[in-house]
């Protein structure tokens, strides 16, 4: 067996986890546990777990639910929004049942990020009760942090009403500690990707990160420990032009662009994405008052809905240097104006550092696969 064909058991554990997790959610729901659905990184998991609820991510990465969604939503809308909404109404219509967890959710905790999502949430509330948390979109503003803390306090009330449990500082501190452990494990795995011949492909790690907000924290952490152990002892070495993917999230089911990059010979060494570093890069300060510490950490997430967003540009440059990338594939979902417009500034900053950028805007269909392949081929050839 070639070294790179060595199968990592831990990766299979992530792949095989879906049915077990669905059963676990079902059982805990029967036992009276409340299930909270989320669609964005700005909603702190720590609060949800501290009140004794469970959490599942509802971001849609599959194309199948989009047709149902387009009966309500415009066609020219981000596929992630349509897929998420379609998965909820599909459950209610009992059409596919391919994502049964959408139908098990008691409350959606949504967030005021992009316009498309906000308007979709108004419709979503008719299917599943939806609490929309406001966000200060100028995070450097003097009052932004205090405002966000107030929104988190309101969320705390909503969650306590849902579950009938009080959220104590001790529980919050425990959840912060646990979430930080997960973040540190992911960072340790990403450290290995900095080497000249990383032991894991981007398409492999992406499938792991896609599970981060779906699996229970304990199961996710346990599998990460195994993965890190295996990566440390197994002699796998990958090579190829070193690529960073930067831009929109790649929710579970959406693997088109990363698969093309790696099938055509590139090696993704880092993802500046909500299905990548944005999900775990910063820790919550365990020495501060917990609500403030949570607010400080989450407000730092550099989503393109924020203004101004120097933080994201600086982070991209930092990651490009740390992971020694040869080129950046800037990935935008169709009709995602925030990431699409921000591309110009990212491109300018990378140009100054001598790092080429390939921009790909796509949806969840396979219609543009051949065209993307041709463009990726040309880009990789230029990097070699
Ligand atoms: S923190 S990236 S998870 S909002 S839905 S913005 S792709 S048009 S998902 Fe997001 Fe939170 Fe930001 Fe991350 Fe664009 Fe589509 Fe909007 Fe999207």
PDB file of N, CA and C in Angstrom, residues 183-225:
ATOM      1  N   UNK A 183     -10.982  23.656  20.081  1.00  0.00           N
ATOM      2  CA  UNK A 183     -10.263  24.622  19.213  1.00  0.00           C
ATOM      3  C   UNK A 183      -8.760  24.316  19.202  1.00  0.00           C
ATOM      4  N   UNK A 184      -8.226  23.980  20.377  1.00  0.00           N
ATOM      5  CA  UNK A 184      -6.773  23.701  20.441  1.00  0.00           C
ATOM      6  C   UNK A 184      -6.428  22.443  19.651  1.00  0.00           C
ATOM      7  N   UNK A 185      -7.308  21.438  19.719  1.00  0.00           N
ATOM      8  CA  UNK A 185      -7.055  20.212  18.953  1.00  0.00           C
ATOM      9  C   UNK A 185      -7.040  20.503  17.451  1.00  0.00           C
ATOM     10  N   UNK A 186      -8.021  21.293  17.010  1.00  0.00           N
ATOM     11  CA  UNK A 186      -8.055  21.629  15.581  1.00  0.00           C
ATOM     12  C   UNK A 186      -6.815  22.417  15.182  1.00  0.00           C
ATOM     13  N   UNK A 187      -6.393  23.310  16.047  1.00  0.00           N
ATOM     14  CA  UNK A 187      -5.183  24.091  15.727  1.00  0.00           C
ATOM     15  C   UNK A 187      -3.958  23.177  15.651  1.00  0.00           C
ATOM     16  N   UNK A 188      -3.917  22.187  16.535  1.00  0.00           N
ATOM     17  CA  UNK A 188      -2.777  21.262  16.500  1.00  0.00           C
ATOM     18  C   UNK A 188      -2.765  20.478  15.184  1.00  0.00           C
ATOM     19  N   UNK A 189      -3.948  20.101  14.711  1.00  0.00           N
ATOM     20  CA  UNK A 189      -4.024  19.393  13.425  1.00  0.00           C
ATOM     21  C   UNK A 189      -3.605  20.332  12.294  1.00  0.00           C
ATOM     22  N   UNK A 190      -4.058  21.582  12.348  1.00  0.00           N
ATOM     23  CA  UNK A 190      -3.689  22.547  11.304  1.00  0.00           C
ATOM     24  C   UNK A 190      -2.189  22.831  11.329  1.00  0.00           C
ATOM     25  N   UNK A 191      -1.568  22.768  12.512  1.00  0.00           N
ATOM     26  CA  UNK A 191      -0.109  22.968  12.601  1.00  0.00           C
ATOM     27  C   UNK A 191       0.615  21.971  11.699  1.00  0.00           C
ATOM     28  N   UNK A 192       0.104  20.716  11.683  1.00  0.00           N
ATOM     29  CA  UNK A 192       0.748  19.678  10.862  1.00  0.00           C
ATOM     30  C   UNK A 192       0.655  20.004   9.373  1.00  0.00           C
ATOM     31  N   UNK A 193      -0.357  20.788   9.023  1.00  0.00           N
ATOM     32  CA  UNK A 193      -0.542  21.133   7.609  1.00  0.00           C
ATOM     33  C   UNK A 193       0.470  22.192   7.145  1.00  0.00           C
ATOM     34  N   UNK A 194       1.192  22.769   8.115  1.00  0.00           N
ATOM     35  CA  UNK A 194       2.208  23.764   7.739  1.00  0.00           C
ATOM     36  C   UNK A 194       3.475  23.106   7.184  1.00  0.00           C
ATOM     37  N   UNK A 195       3.619  21.800   7.419  1.00  0.00           N
ATOM     38  CA  UNK A 195       4.874  21.147   7.018  1.00  0.00           C
ATOM     39  C   UNK A 195       4.991  21.088   5.490  1.00  0.00           C
ATOM     40  N   UNK A 196       6.196  20.811   4.988  1.00  0.00           N
ATOM     41  CA  UNK A 196       6.411  20.769   3.536  1.00  0.00           C
ATOM     42  C   UNK A 196       5.577  19.674   2.873  1.00  0.00           C
ATOM     43  N   UNK A 197       5.362  18.580   3.616  1.00  0.00           N
ATOM     44  CA  UNK A 197       4.553  17.474   3.077  1.00  0.00           C
ATOM     45  C   UNK A 197       3.484  17.116   4.109  1.00  0.00           C
ATOM     46  N   UNK A 198       2.383  17.855   4.125  1.00  0.00           N
ATOM     47  CA  UNK A 198       1.353  17.626   5.152  1.00  0.00           C
ATOM     48  C   UNK A 198       0.799  16.196   5.117  1.00  0.00           C
ATOM     49  N   UNK A 199       0.396  15.671   6.267  1.00  0.00           N
ATOM     50  CA  UNK A 199      -0.092  14.294   6.305  1.00  0.00           C
ATOM     51  C   UNK A 199      -1.592  14.163   6.001  1.00  0.00           C
ATOM     52  N   UNK A 200      -2.223  15.251   5.631  1.00  0.00           N
ATOM     53  CA  UNK A 200      -3.674  15.190   5.388  1.00  0.00           C
ATOM     54  C   UNK A 200      -4.033  16.150   4.262  1.00  0.00           C
ATOM     55  N   UNK A 201      -4.991  15.718   3.441  1.00  0.00           N
ATOM     56  CA  UNK A 201      -5.448  16.571   2.331  1.00  0.00           C
ATOM     57  C   UNK A 201      -6.481  17.570   2.850  1.00  0.00           C
ATOM     58  N   UNK A 202      -6.662  18.639   2.094  1.00  0.00           N
ATOM     59  CA  UNK A 202      -7.690  19.627   2.439  1.00  0.00           C
ATOM     60  C   UNK A 202      -9.091  19.034   2.375  1.00  0.00           C
ATOM     61  N   UNK A 203      -9.333  18.178   1.370  1.00  0.00           N
ATOM     62  CA  UNK A 203     -10.679  17.600   1.241  1.00  0.00           C
ATOM     63  C   UNK A 203     -10.994  16.670   2.417  1.00  0.00           C
ATOM     64  N   UNK A 204      -9.958  16.081   3.007  1.00  0.00           N
ATOM     65  CA  UNK A 204     -10.183  15.207   4.179  1.00  0.00           C
ATOM     66  C   UNK A 204     -10.526  16.054   5.410  1.00  0.00           C
ATOM     67  N   UNK A 205      -9.727  17.092   5.643  1.00  0.00           N
ATOM     68  CA  UNK A 205      -9.944  17.888   6.858  1.00  0.00           C
ATOM     69  C   UNK A 205     -11.247  18.688   6.756  1.00  0.00           C
ATOM     70  N   UNK A 206     -11.609  19.069   5.514  1.00  0.00           N
ATOM     71  CA  UNK A 206     -12.860  19.829   5.361  1.00  0.00           C
ATOM     72  C   UNK A 206     -14.059  19.000   5.835  1.00  0.00           C
ATOM     73  N   UNK A 207     -14.038  17.701   5.510  1.00  0.00           N
ATOM     74  CA  UNK A 207     -15.157  16.842   5.945  1.00  0.00           C
ATOM     75  C   UNK A 207     -15.189  16.728   7.465  1.00  0.00           C
ATOM     76  N   UNK A 208     -14.031  16.866   8.098  1.00  0.00           N
ATOM     77  CA  UNK A 208     -13.973  16.853   9.571  1.00  0.00           C
ATOM     78  C   UNK A 208     -14.584  18.142  10.126  1.00  0.00           C
ATOM     79  N   UNK A 209     -14.118  19.269   9.586  1.00  0.00           N
ATOM     80  CA  UNK A 209     -14.594  20.565  10.119  1.00  0.00           C
ATOM     81  C   UNK A 209     -16.099  20.729   9.863  1.00  0.00           C
ATOM     82  N   UNK A 210     -16.575  20.160   8.756  1.00  0.00           N
ATOM     83  CA  UNK A 210     -18.020  20.245   8.477  1.00  0.00           C
ATOM     84  C   UNK A 210     -18.855  19.575   9.574  1.00  0.00           C
ATOM     85  N   UNK A 211     -18.232  18.662  10.311  1.00  0.00           N
ATOM     86  CA  UNK A 211     -18.958  17.950  11.385  1.00  0.00           C
ATOM     87  C   UNK A 211     -18.905  18.697  12.719  1.00  0.00           C
ATOM     88  N   UNK A 212     -18.119  19.766  12.759  1.00  0.00           N
ATOM     89  CA  UNK A 212     -17.845  20.427  14.048  1.00  0.00           C
ATOM     90  C   UNK A 212     -19.115  20.882  14.763  1.00  0.00           C
ATOM     91  N   UNK A 213     -20.065  21.410  14.002  1.00  0.00           N
ATOM     92  CA  UNK A 213     -21.279  21.919  14.638  1.00  0.00           C
ATOM     93  C   UNK A 213     -22.468  20.986  14.437  1.00  0.00           C
ATOM     94  N   UNK A 214     -22.161  19.753  14.058  1.00  0.00           N
ATOM     95  CA  UNK A 214     -23.229  18.764  13.932  1.00  0.00           C
ATOM     96  C   UNK A 214     -23.096  17.681  15.004  1.00  0.00           C
ATOM     97  N   UNK A 215     -21.886  17.165  15.157  1.00  0.00           N
ATOM     98  CA  UNK A 215     -21.672  16.128  16.183  1.00  0.00           C
ATOM     99  C   UNK A 215     -21.752  16.740  17.578  1.00  0.00           C
ATOM    100  N   UNK A 216     -21.923  15.892  18.590  1.00  0.00           N
ATOM    101  CA  UNK A 216     -21.876  16.409  19.967  1.00  0.00           C
ATOM    102  C   UNK A 216     -20.426  16.805  20.240  1.00  0.00           C
ATOM    103  N   UNK A 217     -20.199  17.805  21.107  1.00  0.00           N
ATOM    104  CA  UNK A 217     -18.825  18.238  21.381  1.00  0.00           C
ATOM    105  C   UNK A 217     -17.949  17.080  21.853  1.00  0.00           C
ATOM    106  N   UNK A 218     -18.506  16.178  22.663  1.00  0.00           N
ATOM    107  CA  UNK A 218     -17.685  15.078  23.186  1.00  0.00           C
ATOM    108  C   UNK A 218     -17.238  14.130  22.084  1.00  0.00           C
ATOM    109  N   UNK A 219     -18.192  13.778  21.205  1.00  0.00           N
ATOM    110  CA  UNK A 219     -17.836  12.848  20.133  1.00  0.00           C
ATOM    111  C   UNK A 219     -16.850  13.507  19.162  1.00  0.00           C
ATOM    112  N   UNK A 220     -17.097  14.773  18.848  1.00  0.00           N
ATOM    113  CA  UNK A 220     -16.205  15.471  17.918  1.00  0.00           C
ATOM    114  C   UNK A 220     -14.789  15.513  18.501  1.00  0.00           C
ATOM    115  N   UNK A 221     -14.700  15.865  19.772  1.00  0.00           N
ATOM    116  CA  UNK A 221     -13.398  15.973  20.429  1.00  0.00           C
ATOM    117  C   UNK A 221     -12.688  14.614  20.472  1.00  0.00           C
ATOM    118  N   UNK A 222     -13.451  13.585  20.822  1.00  0.00           N
ATOM    119  CA  UNK A 222     -12.865  12.234  20.908  1.00  0.00           C
ATOM    120  C   UNK A 222     -12.274  11.819  19.542  1.00  0.00           C
ATOM    121  N   UNK A 223     -13.023  12.094  18.485  1.00  0.00           N
ATOM    122  CA  UNK A 223     -12.535  11.746  17.143  1.00  0.00           C
ATOM    123  C   UNK A 223     -11.323  12.590  16.741  1.00  0.00           C
ATOM    124  N   UNK A 224     -11.314  13.852  17.180  1.00  0.00           N
ATOM    125  CA  UNK A 224     -10.157  14.713  16.871  1.00  0.00           C
ATOM    126  C   UNK A 224      -8.893  14.194  17.543  1.00  0.00           C
ATOM    127  N   UNK A 225      -9.041  13.740  18.797  1.00  0.00           N
ATOM    128  CA  UNK A 225      -7.872  13.202  19.519  1.00  0.00           C
ATOM    129  C   UNK A 225      -7.302  12.022  18.744  1.00  0.00           C
TER     130      UNK A 225
END
